[in-house]
Structures are given as structure tokens and as C-alpha cells.
GROMACS .gro file of C-alpha atoms in nm:
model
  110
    1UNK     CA    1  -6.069  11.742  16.935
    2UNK     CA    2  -5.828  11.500  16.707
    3UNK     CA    3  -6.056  11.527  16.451
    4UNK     CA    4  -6.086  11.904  16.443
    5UNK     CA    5  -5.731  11.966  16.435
    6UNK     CA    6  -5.695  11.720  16.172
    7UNK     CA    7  -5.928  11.865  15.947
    8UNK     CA    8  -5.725  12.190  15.968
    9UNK     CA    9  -5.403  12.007  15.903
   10UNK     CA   10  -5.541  11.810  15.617
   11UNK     CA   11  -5.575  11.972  15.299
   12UNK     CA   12  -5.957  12.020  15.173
   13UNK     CA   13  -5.975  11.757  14.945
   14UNK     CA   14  -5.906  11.506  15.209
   15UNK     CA   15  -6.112  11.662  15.470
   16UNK     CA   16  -6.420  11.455  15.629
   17UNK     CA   17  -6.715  11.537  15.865
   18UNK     CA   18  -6.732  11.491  16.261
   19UNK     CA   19  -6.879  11.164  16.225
   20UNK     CA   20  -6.661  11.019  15.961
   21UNK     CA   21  -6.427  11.147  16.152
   22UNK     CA   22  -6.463  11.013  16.445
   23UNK     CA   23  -6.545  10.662  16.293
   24UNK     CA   24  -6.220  10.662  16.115
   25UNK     CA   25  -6.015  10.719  16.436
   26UNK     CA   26  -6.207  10.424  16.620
   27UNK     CA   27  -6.121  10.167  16.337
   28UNK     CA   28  -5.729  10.314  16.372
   29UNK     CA   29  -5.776  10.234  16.724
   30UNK     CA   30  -5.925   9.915  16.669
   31UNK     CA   31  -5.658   9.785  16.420
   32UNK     CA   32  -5.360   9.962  16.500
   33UNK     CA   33  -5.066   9.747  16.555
   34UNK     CA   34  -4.799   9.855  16.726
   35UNK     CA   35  -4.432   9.798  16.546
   36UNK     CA   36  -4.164   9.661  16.789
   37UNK     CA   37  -3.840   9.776  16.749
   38UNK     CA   38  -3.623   9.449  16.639
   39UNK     CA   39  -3.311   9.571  16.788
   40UNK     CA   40  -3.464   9.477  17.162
   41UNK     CA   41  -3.462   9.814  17.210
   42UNK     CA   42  -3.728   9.966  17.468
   43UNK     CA   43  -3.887  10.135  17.200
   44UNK     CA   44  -4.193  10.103  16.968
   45UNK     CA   45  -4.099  10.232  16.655
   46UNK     CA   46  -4.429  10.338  16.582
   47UNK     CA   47  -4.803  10.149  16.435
   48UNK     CA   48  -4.936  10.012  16.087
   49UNK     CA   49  -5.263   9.930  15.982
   50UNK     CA   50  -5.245   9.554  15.887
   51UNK     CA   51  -5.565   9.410  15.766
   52UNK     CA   52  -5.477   9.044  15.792
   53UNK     CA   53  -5.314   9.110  16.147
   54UNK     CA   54  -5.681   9.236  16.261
   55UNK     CA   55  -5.803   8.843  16.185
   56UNK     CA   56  -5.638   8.763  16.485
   57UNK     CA   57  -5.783   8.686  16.835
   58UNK     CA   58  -5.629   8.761  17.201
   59UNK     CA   59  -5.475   8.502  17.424
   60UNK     CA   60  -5.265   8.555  17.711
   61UNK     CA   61  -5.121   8.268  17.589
   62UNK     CA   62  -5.057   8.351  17.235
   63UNK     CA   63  -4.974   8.032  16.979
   64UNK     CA   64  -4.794   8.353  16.711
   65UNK     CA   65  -4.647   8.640  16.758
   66UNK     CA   66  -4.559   8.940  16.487
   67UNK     CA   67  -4.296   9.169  16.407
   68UNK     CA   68  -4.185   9.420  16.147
   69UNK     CA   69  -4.089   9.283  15.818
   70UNK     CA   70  -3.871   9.373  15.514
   71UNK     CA   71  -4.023   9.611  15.292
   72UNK     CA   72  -4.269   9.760  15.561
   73UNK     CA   73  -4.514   9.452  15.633
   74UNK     CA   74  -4.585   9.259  15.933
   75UNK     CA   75  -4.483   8.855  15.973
   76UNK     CA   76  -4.656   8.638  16.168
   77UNK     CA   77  -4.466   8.325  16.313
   78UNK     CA   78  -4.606   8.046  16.539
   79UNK     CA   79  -4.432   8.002  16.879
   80UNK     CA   80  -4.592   7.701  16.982
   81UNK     CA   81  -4.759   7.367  16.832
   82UNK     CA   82  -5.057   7.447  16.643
   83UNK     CA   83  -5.343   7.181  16.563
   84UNK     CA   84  -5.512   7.183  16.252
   85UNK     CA   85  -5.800   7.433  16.233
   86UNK     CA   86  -5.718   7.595  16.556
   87UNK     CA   87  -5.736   7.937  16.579
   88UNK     CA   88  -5.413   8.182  16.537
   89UNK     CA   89  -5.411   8.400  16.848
   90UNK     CA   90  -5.164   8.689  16.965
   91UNK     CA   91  -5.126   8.905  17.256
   92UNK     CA   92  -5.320   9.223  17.251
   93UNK     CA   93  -5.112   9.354  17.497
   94UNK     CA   94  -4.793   9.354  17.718
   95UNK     CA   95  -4.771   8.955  17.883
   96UNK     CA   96  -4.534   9.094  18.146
   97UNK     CA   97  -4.790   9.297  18.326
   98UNK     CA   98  -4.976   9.121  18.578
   99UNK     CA   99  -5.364   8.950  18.494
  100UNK     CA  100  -5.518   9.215  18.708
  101UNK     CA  101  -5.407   9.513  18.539
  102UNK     CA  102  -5.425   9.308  18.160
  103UNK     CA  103  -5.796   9.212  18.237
  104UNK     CA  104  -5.958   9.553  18.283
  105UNK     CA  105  -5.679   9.746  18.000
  106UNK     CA  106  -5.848   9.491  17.747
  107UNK     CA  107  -6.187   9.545  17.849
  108UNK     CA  108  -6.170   9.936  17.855
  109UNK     CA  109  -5.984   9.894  17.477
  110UNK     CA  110  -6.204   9.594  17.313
   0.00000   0.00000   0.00000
């Protein structure tokens, strides 16, 4: 249904099939970061597609974290030690909800 009401939104040159579509909103899904506010505030400030971010893998117990940078871009900072040739992992999704409800939220997304 997205897709439809997209297509009608979008003007024709930028229109796409059902299929494209539908593959274009599973790769937003996919890589879709969501931007933090910095203030602290309880609020996302909205998403960004950031190819480099997608090179990262999920931990519960993430080594980096991100956040919104100047000019529009995403940083990436380590928060703990990090051996050489160890892989850069972030959380995929809110660290303050319990395992159990983490666990199958990941599964149904990834």
C-alpha cells in the first residue's frame, strides 16, 4: 500500500513498478538508521541512509556507538577497548529493553 501511494505522490519521472517498489522500501528498512536527538531529548529526530553505518554488526554489547554529525553525516566513536582486527559492532536496537523482548524484535526485523 506504501508503494501505491507513493507512486501517486511522486512525480512520473520518478515513478517505479510494484516490485521495484517494494525492493526499494526493504533496503530503507534494512539500512535505515535512526538519528538521535543530541539534546537527550526523548525524541528521534528522524532516519538517514548511511552506507558505511550498514557495515556494521549487532551486539548487545556494542564496542561504538553513532550519532548525528555536523553537516548531516553520522560519526561513529568507540566506547570501549578495541583489539586490532576486531569487528566494529553497534546496537541494533534499544539496550534498555529487556533480552526477551530484544531477541525476538531482532529476529522479526533481520
Amino acid at each position: 500500500d506504501m508503494v501505491r501511494q507513493a507512486r501517486r505522490l511522486l512525480p512520473a519521472e520518478y515513478r517505479v513498478g510494484l516490485d521495484e517498489g517494494v525492493q526499494l522500501l526493504a533496503k530503507v528498512y534494512c539500512n535505515a538508521h535512526e538519528v538521535l536527538n543530541p539534546s537527550g531529548a526523548d525524541r528521534d529526530m528522524g532516519f538517514g541512509i548511511f552506507p558505511e553505518a550498514c557495515l556494521f554488526n549487532h551486539s548487545c554489547e556494542p564496542n561504538c556507538t553513532w550519532f548525528p554529525a555536523d553537516g548531516g553525516g553520522l560519526a561513529v566513536r568507540t566506547i570501549s577497548a578495541v583489539e586490532q582486527g576486531a569487528a566494529l559492532t553497534v546496537a541494533y536496537c534499544d539496550l534498555h529493553d529487556y533480552t526477551a523482548l530484544r531477541r525476538p524484535a531482532l529476529e522479526r526485523a533481520f
